[in-house]
Each structure stands twice: as C-alpha cells, then as structure tokens.
Tab-separated table of C-alpha atoms in Angstrom:
chain	number	residue	atom	x	y	z
A	1	MET	CA	16.076	-33.978	-13.131
A	2	ALA	CA	16.989	-31.569	-10.323
A	3	ALA	CA	20.142	-32.259	-8.340
A	4	THR	CA	19.989	-33.896	-4.910
A	5	LEU	CA	21.695	-32.634	-1.772
A	6	LYS	CA	24.172	-35.533	-1.989
A	7	GLU	CA	25.102	-34.685	-5.580
A	8	ILE	CA	25.671	-31.039	-4.648
A	9	ALA	CA	27.754	-32.094	-1.639
A	10	ASN	CA	29.951	-34.364	-3.783
A	11	ARG	CA	30.608	-31.655	-6.335
A	12	ALA	CA	31.184	-28.935	-3.717
A	13	GLY	CA	33.429	-31.175	-1.617
A	14	VAL	CA	31.402	-30.680	1.568
A	15	SER	CA	29.100	-32.748	3.745
A	16	VAL	CA	25.436	-33.323	2.968
A	17	MET	CA	24.611	-31.714	6.338
A	18	ALA	CA	26.385	-28.521	5.261
A	19	VAL	CA	24.449	-28.421	1.991
A	20	SER	CA	21.164	-29.048	3.829
A	21	ALA	CA	21.875	-26.223	6.282
A	22	VAL	CA	22.561	-23.778	3.446
A	23	MET	CA	19.665	-24.814	1.205
A	24	ASN	CA	17.141	-24.903	4.047
A	25	LYS	CA	18.607	-21.807	5.714
A	26	THR	CA	18.964	-23.474	9.107
A	27	THR	CA	21.666	-23.264	11.766
A	28	SER	CA	21.824	-27.016	12.427
A	29	THR	CA	25.348	-27.091	10.966
A	30	ARG	CA	27.803	-24.182	11.121
A	31	VAL	CA	28.860	-23.070	7.640
A	32	SER	CA	31.299	-20.256	6.890
A	33	GLU	CA	30.216	-17.398	4.633
A	34	ALA	CA	32.708	-18.415	1.926
A	35	LYS	CA	31.508	-22.014	1.986
A	36	ARG	CA	27.851	-20.903	1.909
A	37	VAL	CA	28.464	-18.809	-1.220
A	38	HIS	CA	30.317	-21.756	-2.803
A	39	ILE	CA	27.472	-24.194	-2.047
A	40	GLU	CA	24.797	-21.795	-3.347
A	41	ARG	CA	26.745	-21.318	-6.603
A	42	ILE	CA	27.077	-25.060	-7.136
A	43	ALA	CA	23.382	-25.565	-6.348
A	44	ARG	CA	22.361	-22.943	-8.897
A	45	GLU	CA	24.578	-24.473	-11.558
A	46	MET	CA	23.048	-27.902	-10.893
A	47	GLY	CA	19.454	-26.573	-10.946
A	48	TYR	CA	18.604	-27.416	-7.337
A	49	ARG	CA	15.053	-26.641	-6.140
A	50	SER	CA	14.202	-26.795	-2.447
A	51	ASN	CA	11.314	-29.130	-1.514
A	52	VAL	CA	9.179	-26.701	0.479
A	53	VAL	CA	6.435	-29.214	1.278
A	54	ALA	CA	8.884	-31.753	2.674
A	55	ARG	CA	10.607	-29.117	4.793
A	56	THR	CA	7.269	-27.920	6.196
A	57	LEU	CA	6.171	-31.463	7.060
A	58	ARG	CA	9.407	-31.896	9.007
A	59	GLY	CA	8.331	-28.940	11.158
A	60	GLY	CA	10.546	-26.410	9.446
A	61	ALA	CA	9.613	-23.020	8.062
A	62	SER	CA	8.366	-22.896	4.477
A	63	ARG	CA	9.948	-19.452	4.033
A	64	MET	CA	6.834	-18.414	2.146
A	65	LEU	CA	4.545	-15.470	2.919
A	66	GLY	CA	0.941	-15.248	1.777
A	67	ILE	CA	-0.369	-11.904	0.499
A	68	LEU	CA	-4.093	-11.087	0.424
A	69	ILE	CA	-5.080	-8.227	-1.876
A	70	ASP	CA	-8.296	-6.999	-3.465
A	71	SER	CA	-8.477	-7.428	-7.238
A	72	HIS	CA	-9.895	-3.877	-7.496
A	73	ALA	CA	-7.361	-2.321	-5.127
A	74	PRO	CA	-5.926	1.088	-6.098
A	75	PRO	CA	-2.506	1.170	-7.807
A	76	TRP	CA	-0.650	2.274	-4.679
A	77	LEU	CA	-1.555	-0.985	-2.906
A	78	TYR	CA	-0.239	-3.025	-5.827
A	79	ASN	CA	2.934	-0.932	-5.663
A	80	ILE	CA	3.219	-1.925	-1.995
A	81	LEU	CA	2.880	-5.547	-3.117
A	82	ARG	CA	5.841	-5.045	-5.465
A	83	HIS	CA	8.012	-3.773	-2.611
A	84	ILE	CA	6.830	-6.572	-0.312
A	85	GLU	CA	8.033	-9.088	-2.890
A	86	SER	CA	11.405	-7.350	-3.218
A	87	GLU	CA	12.016	-7.218	0.531
A	88	ALA	CA	10.810	-10.791	1.000
A	89	THR	CA	13.264	-11.985	-1.650
A	90	ARG	CA	16.127	-10.126	0.028
A	91	SER	CA	15.173	-11.895	3.260
A	92	GLY	CA	15.125	-15.338	1.664
A	93	TYR	CA	11.345	-15.650	1.332
A	94	ARG	CA	8.957	-16.179	-1.546
A	95	ILE	CA	5.376	-14.937	-1.709
A	96	LEU	CA	2.027	-16.455	-2.638
A	97	VAL	CA	-0.623	-13.956	-3.785
A	98	SER	CA	-4.390	-14.364	-3.629
A	99	GLU	CA	-6.821	-11.805	-5.047
A	100	GLY	CA	-10.419	-11.444	-3.949
A	101	HIS	CA	-12.986	-8.695	-4.222
A	102	ASP	CA	-15.273	-7.125	-1.611
A	103	SER	CA	-15.701	-10.332	0.350
A	104	VAL	CA	-14.357	-11.437	3.712
A	105	ASP	CA	-15.402	-14.983	2.753
A	106	ASN	CA	-12.877	-14.834	-0.104
A	107	LEU	CA	-10.174	-13.750	2.339
A	108	VAL	CA	-11.031	-16.613	4.693
A	109	ALA	CA	-10.837	-19.141	1.850
A	110	ALA	CA	-7.521	-17.734	0.621
A	111	TYR	CA	-6.051	-17.783	4.145
A	112	GLY	CA	-7.012	-21.473	4.366
A	113	THR	CA	-5.208	-22.143	1.083
A	114	PHE	CA	-2.096	-20.406	2.408
A	115	GLU	CA	-2.248	-22.669	5.459
A	116	GLN	CA	-2.467	-25.740	3.204
A	117	TYR	CA	0.660	-24.601	1.361
A	118	GLY	CA	2.447	-24.014	4.649
A	119	ALA	CA	2.854	-20.232	4.442
A	120	ASP	CA	4.665	-19.017	7.558
A	121	GLY	CA	2.768	-15.726	7.738
A	122	VAL	CA	0.155	-13.691	5.889
A	123	ILE	CA	0.196	-9.970	5.011
A	124	CYS	CA	-3.312	-8.656	4.344
A	125	LEU	CA	-3.791	-5.640	2.042
A	126	ALA	CA	-7.568	-6.165	1.740
A	127	TYR	CA	-9.889	-5.950	4.731
A	128	ASP	CA	-11.607	-2.551	4.924
A	129	TYR	CA	-14.886	-3.726	3.398
A	130	PRO	CA	-17.986	-1.658	4.279
A	131	GLY	CA	-20.293	-3.555	6.612
A	132	GLN	CA	-17.931	-6.539	6.911
A	133	GLN	CA	-15.414	-5.268	9.458
A	134	GLU	CA	-16.891	-7.243	12.351
A	135	LYS	CA	-17.042	-10.377	10.235
A	136	PHE	CA	-13.372	-9.935	9.386
A	137	ARG	CA	-12.436	-9.625	13.058
A	138	GLU	CA	-14.473	-12.683	13.988
A	139	HIS	CA	-12.526	-14.809	11.509
A	140	PHE	CA	-9.040	-13.399	12.018
A	141	ALA	CA	-8.822	-11.893	15.524
A	142	GLY	CA	-6.945	-14.875	16.981
A	143	LYS	CA	-4.374	-15.279	14.197
A	144	ASN	CA	-0.830	-14.652	15.420
A	145	ASN	CA	0.772	-14.701	11.954
A	146	LEU	CA	-1.430	-12.072	10.262
A	147	LEU	CA	-0.336	-8.479	9.597
A	148	LEU	CA	-2.735	-5.796	8.298
A	149	VAL	CA	-1.300	-3.228	5.887
A	150	GLY	CA	-2.884	-0.162	4.296
A	151	SER	CA	-5.831	0.857	6.485
A	152	TYR	CA	-6.567	1.342	10.162
A	153	ASP	CA	-8.583	-1.368	11.893
A	154	THR	CA	-9.931	-1.440	15.456
A	155	SER	CA	-8.815	-5.049	16.004
A	156	MET	CA	-5.749	-5.889	18.068
A	157	LEU	CA	-3.965	-7.406	15.065
A	158	PRO	CA	-0.625	-5.751	14.220
A	159	GLN	CA	-1.119	-3.206	11.458
A	160	ILE	CA	0.750	-0.702	9.294
A	161	TYR	CA	-1.016	2.257	7.736
A	162	LEU	CA	-0.496	5.784	6.421
A	163	ASP	CA	0.025	8.852	8.583
A	164	LEU	CA	-1.767	11.371	6.359
A	165	GLU	CA	-1.914	14.423	8.608
A	166	PRO	CA	1.628	15.879	8.241
A	167	ALA	CA	1.473	15.944	4.432
A	168	TRP	CA	-2.114	17.221	4.288
A	169	ARG	CA	-1.253	19.939	6.790
A	170	ALA	CA	1.814	20.887	4.756
A	171	ALA	CA	-0.335	21.119	1.611
A	172	VAL	CA	-2.902	23.442	3.207
A	173	GLU	CA	-0.168	25.568	4.786
A	174	TYR	CA	1.608	25.845	1.444
A	175	PHE	CA	-1.580	27.065	-0.234
A	176	ARG	CA	-2.009	29.616	2.554
A	177	SER	CA	1.592	30.790	2.206
A	178	ARG	CA	0.947	31.484	-1.495
A	179	GLY	CA	-2.050	33.670	-0.723
A	180	ARG	CA	-4.805	31.133	-1.446
A	181	LYS	CA	-7.912	31.889	0.600
A	182	ARG	CA	-10.615	29.583	-0.817
A	183	ILE	CA	-9.147	26.100	-0.440
A	184	GLY	CA	-11.430	23.267	-1.526
A	185	GLY	CA	-11.248	19.593	-0.605
A	186	LEU	CA	-12.343	16.856	-3.032
A	187	VAL	CA	-12.851	13.475	-1.346
A	188	VAL	CA	-15.115	10.628	-2.465
A	189	ASP	CA	-17.413	9.832	0.473
A	190	LEU	CA	-17.087	6.046	0.831
A	191	PRO	CA	-17.769	4.202	4.137
A	192	ILE	CA	-14.161	3.042	4.500
A	193	TRP	CA	-11.433	4.269	6.829
A	194	SER	CA	-9.145	5.721	4.159
A	195	GLN	CA	-11.836	8.086	2.883
A	196	GLN	CA	-13.457	8.972	6.185
A	197	VAL	CA	-10.106	9.886	7.746
A	198	ARG	CA	-9.415	12.268	4.836
A	199	ILE	CA	-12.794	13.942	5.254
A	200	SER	CA	-12.271	14.382	9.003
A	201	LEU	CA	-8.711	15.557	8.466
A	202	PHE	CA	-9.683	18.237	5.943
A	203	ARG	CA	-12.344	19.551	8.291
A	204	LYS	CA	-9.843	19.640	11.156
A	205	LEU	CA	-7.286	21.525	9.067
A	206	CYS	CA	-9.879	24.104	8.013
A	207	SER	CA	-10.796	24.636	11.663
A	208	ASP	CA	-7.143	24.898	12.731
A	209	GLN	CA	-6.377	27.407	9.956
A	210	GLY	CA	-9.550	29.435	10.502
A	211	ILE	CA	-10.628	29.063	6.858
A	212	PRO	CA	-14.017	28.141	5.346
A	213	GLU	CA	-14.776	24.428	5.164
A	214	LEU	CA	-15.235	23.972	1.431
A	215	LEU	CA	-15.609	20.224	0.922
A	216	TRP	CA	-17.138	18.435	-2.065
A	217	HIS	CA	-17.666	14.732	-2.644
A	218	PRO	CA	-17.194	13.592	-6.272
A	219	ASP	CA	-19.084	10.503	-7.335
A	220	TYR	CA	-17.060	7.305	-7.276
A	221	CYS	CA	-16.221	6.354	-10.875
A	222	GLU	CA	-15.211	2.829	-11.873
A	223	GLU	CA	-15.087	3.664	-15.586
A	224	PRO	CA	-12.303	6.130	-16.527
A	225	GLU	CA	-14.445	7.766	-19.234
A	226	ARG	CA	-16.786	9.061	-16.509
A	227	TYR	CA	-14.076	11.131	-14.833
A	228	ALA	CA	-14.203	13.926	-17.410
A	229	ASP	CA	-17.943	14.414	-16.849
A	230	GLU	CA	-17.465	14.329	-13.080
A	231	VAL	CA	-14.734	16.984	-13.267
A	232	ASP	CA	-17.022	19.202	-15.364
A	233	ARG	CA	-19.759	18.809	-12.744
A	234	CYS	CA	-17.265	19.649	-10.013
A	235	VAL	CA	-16.314	22.880	-11.805
A	236	ARG	CA	-19.938	23.908	-12.372
A	237	GLU	CA	-21.353	22.976	-8.972
A	238	PHE	CA	-18.438	23.522	-6.611
A	239	ILE	CA	-15.363	25.347	-7.906
A	240	LEU	CA	-16.995	28.284	-9.707
A	241	PRO	CA	-19.856	28.961	-7.244
A	242	ASN	CA	-17.454	28.890	-4.255
A	243	ARG	CA	-14.676	30.863	-5.993
A	244	ILE	CA	-12.201	28.091	-5.177
A	245	ASP	CA	-8.570	29.135	-5.759
A	246	ALA	CA	-6.844	25.953	-4.522
A	247	LEU	CA	-7.785	22.259	-4.463
A	248	LEU	CA	-6.586	19.354	-2.356
A	249	ALA	CA	-7.987	16.331	-4.187
A	250	HIS	CA	-7.937	12.654	-3.356
A	251	SER	CA	-7.521	10.044	-6.112
A	252	ASP	CA	-4.707	9.875	-8.634
A	253	VAL	CA	-6.987	9.363	-11.651
A	254	PHE	CA	-9.434	12.118	-10.674
A	255	GLY	CA	-6.494	14.449	-10.057
A	256	ALA	CA	-5.069	13.784	-13.502
A	257	PHE	CA	-8.439	14.470	-15.146
A	258	LEU	CA	-8.737	17.590	-13.013
A	259	ILE	CA	-5.809	19.289	-14.777
A	260	SER	CA	-7.343	18.996	-18.246
A	261	GLY	CA	-10.874	19.518	-16.937
A	262	LEU	CA	-10.068	22.872	-15.351
A	263	ALA	CA	-8.448	24.043	-18.596
A	264	ARG	CA	-11.447	22.814	-20.585
A	265	ASN	CA	-13.661	25.011	-18.405
A	266	GLY	CA	-11.493	28.120	-18.833
A	267	LEU	CA	-9.552	27.898	-15.536
A	268	ARG	CA	-5.761	28.102	-15.533
A	269	VAL	CA	-3.602	25.910	-13.283
A	270	PRO	CA	-2.084	27.240	-11.095
A	271	GLU	CA	-2.909	30.893	-11.868
A	272	ASP	CA	-6.647	30.551	-11.182
A	273	VAL	CA	-6.737	27.277	-9.237
A	274	ALA	CA	-3.731	25.587	-7.624
A	275	VAL	CA	-3.917	21.782	-7.340
A	276	ILE	CA	-2.355	19.141	-5.085
A	277	VAL	CA	-3.451	15.483	-5.341
A	278	ASP	CA	-3.279	12.917	-2.558
A	279	ASP	CA	-1.487	10.047	-4.280
A	280	ASN	CA	1.508	9.862	-6.566
A	281	ARG	CA	1.961	8.333	-9.997
A	282	ASP	CA	5.044	8.545	-12.188
A	283	PHE	CA	3.184	10.303	-14.998
A	284	PHE	CA	2.243	13.266	-12.773
A	285	ALA	CA	5.582	14.910	-13.575
A	286	ALA	CA	4.787	14.672	-17.314
A	287	LEU	CA	1.439	16.518	-17.112
A	288	GLN	CA	1.139	20.156	-18.079
A	289	PRO	CA	1.614	21.698	-15.634
A	290	PRO	CA	3.418	18.989	-13.602
A	291	LEU	CA	1.072	17.812	-10.866
A	292	ALA	CA	1.972	18.343	-7.203
A	293	CYS	CA	1.053	15.418	-5.009
A	294	ILE	CA	1.243	13.599	-1.691
A	295	ASP	CA	3.437	10.528	-1.930
A	296	HIS	CA	2.463	7.481	0.141
A	297	ASP	CA	6.007	6.046	0.262
A	298	GLU	CA	4.903	2.607	-0.858
A	299	GLU	CA	8.477	1.300	-0.682
A	300	ALA	CA	8.717	2.132	3.021
A	301	ILE	CA	5.355	0.470	3.703
A	302	GLY	CA	6.209	-2.710	1.789
A	303	THR	CA	9.666	-2.980	3.317
A	304	GLN	CA	8.388	-2.373	6.822
A	305	ALA	CA	5.578	-4.899	6.330
A	306	VAL	CA	8.039	-7.713	5.652
A	307	ARG	CA	10.341	-6.692	8.495
A	308	VAL	CA	7.474	-6.591	10.984
A	309	MET	CA	6.154	-9.937	9.733
A	310	LEU	CA	9.549	-11.584	10.175
A	311	LYS	CA	9.729	-10.217	13.721
A	312	MET	CA	6.331	-11.745	14.379
A	313	LEU	CA	7.524	-15.105	13.045
A	314	ARG	CA	10.554	-14.920	15.342
A	315	LYS	CA	8.145	-14.306	18.252
A	316	GLU	CA	9.656	-10.866	18.851
A	317	SER	CA	7.497	-8.024	20.147
A	318	VAL	CA	6.171	-5.612	17.528
A	319	GLU	CA	4.266	-2.347	17.726
A	320	HIS	CA	0.508	-2.823	17.579
A	321	ARG	CA	0.246	0.024	15.091
A	322	THR	CA	2.967	1.436	12.852
A	323	GLN	CA	2.295	4.635	10.918
A	324	ILE	CA	4.278	5.508	7.787
A	325	PRO	CA	4.362	9.267	7.071
A	326	CYS	CA	3.353	10.622	3.660
A	327	HIS	CA	5.401	13.312	1.907
A	328	LEU	CA	4.362	16.431	-0.019
A	329	ILE	CA	5.954	16.720	-3.467
A	330	LEU	CA	5.660	20.273	-4.765
A	331	ARG	CA	5.392	20.863	-8.499
A	332	GLU	CA	4.081	23.682	-10.696
A	333	SER	CA	0.378	22.857	-10.252
A	334	ALA	CA	0.620	23.914	-6.589
A	335	GLY	CA	1.497	27.461	-7.593
C-alpha cells in the first residue's frame, strides 16, 4: 500500500502541511530547498503516488498535459512528442497521449477525455486535415488551454510552426555557389499547409534567383516498397528530360530512396546530381554518400511548446504565432 502524507511527515520529521505542499507542488506552506529535497527522497523511498483526481476535484492543477497526435504523423512530429515529454517532466508535469487519424471528430472526442481526466492544457500536433479546417476551428476556437504545434492555422489559437524559408534559401544558394544551374524541387502536392508552403517557397526562390522553375510532384506513397518505383519515374520523367543537376526534395523516406535510385539509373551523387532533403533522420549520415538535409530542430519545437503552454496556464501573455527556424546540414550529397 502506498504511503500517506502523514506517514511521510512522521518519517521526515516535518508537518503534514509541508509534505502536502511539496507533493502537490503548491506554495501554501513555505518549504526550504533542502527540506523539499529531503521530503521528496523520503516519499520516493516509501512509494508515494500523488492522487491527481483528488487534487483536481479540490480545484488544484492536475499537472498533466494532453497531447493530440495523428497515428499516421511523420516521424518528426513523433520526435517533437518525445521532446515535449522530456520538457514536461522537467517542469513537473506528466502527459496523456491520444492518437487519431484524419478526423476532427476524433480530436474532439480525445479533448473531451482529457477534460474528464483533468488535464490542465492540451498541445495539438494533429489538425491540418484537408477539408476539415473550418470544422476544427468551430470546435476549438474558444479554447484557452489549447496550443497548436507543427503547422500554420488561420485561427487565433496560439501556435508554433516551422520557419522553412531561411534553410530552403540557404540550400538553393549553396547549389548556386557550387555552379548548379538546373535546380529541381520535389514536393508531394497535398492540400495541407506544410506541402503548399514548400511549393510556394520553391517558386519564390526560383523567381528571386532568376533560375528556371523546375518543380515536380511525386505521388504520395504510403507503402515504402513503392518509393523505388516512384524514384525511377522521377528520373525518367523529370530529372533526365530537364537535365537536373541539383535536387531539393521533401520527405525523409523519398530522399533516402533517391540516393540509391539515382545510382540505379546511372546518375552519380553529387557529381551528376547534388541532393538536399527537407527533413533529418539519424541514418542520413550513414548513407553513401552522406545525405545533406534541412533539420527541423524538433527539440526546440517540443521544448518551446511546453514553455508556451505553461505560460498560457499561468495566464501570461504569449505570442499568437511562434516560428522555429530550420537549419541546413551540409554533407557530401550536396556537392
């Protein structure tokens, strides 16, 4: 049986009020740092578990955050989730995670469950669903404990998303500095913000640099085995006919298949075609040649998400939109 506050107080030689203040992280009773550490050590040794439900019913904070994420989300969003959990733990919070897929109704149901469990705030990593944006805003526009992370949204909810332009501009300028004249963009054309902003951005960069707009839209592939065929089609229908000598490609998986696919079709990387991929995975450095990429700084996004959420819970003012810059990582594939 877990220890009670009174049992911990007796063993630690302090008052029950002091133990309650430390365990519930309140300021109702002043406790020195040394005494707090002592109480926490005793509590751990005695197997104490805080009663979150009871604390919430008393009007206190549950010190729990709900996280909404799509079950088919790309790996970088799940990496953000990992950093959210780490920062939440450092701040004395725990997280509840709910996965849905392509449905605002699922998000609404999960948000209701978080409310039932007394979550103080909710960080949403899943909301940019084609054709459902207005429905999302109708359900969540008035929530003052909801933070959007990952994609831009036109609602007035606080949100954190990627600033892609500096890294994309740096990639194109690097290609240009290495004498590349036929720079191609590979972006899957999906009706979501993350893809449409990349398409618009590539076109803008081509215009700014005074270079041909060579843009191709690979088919979206859910099955990994289809990527090889799609890369072969890209080589036949886009790279060879347009004499492409550099590629800025979105999608970590497509980019990885691109390295072997170019070689399979008789093109050397980077001698014939230089490659930079928008996304970063640990294995990119192990490819041959090592794959240059644009890093989304998932740690910064996850950390900032928790810090902004805690400001919101303290009723402090926060920026409506926070952009986290991406970074270009140059490796041999970029030439």
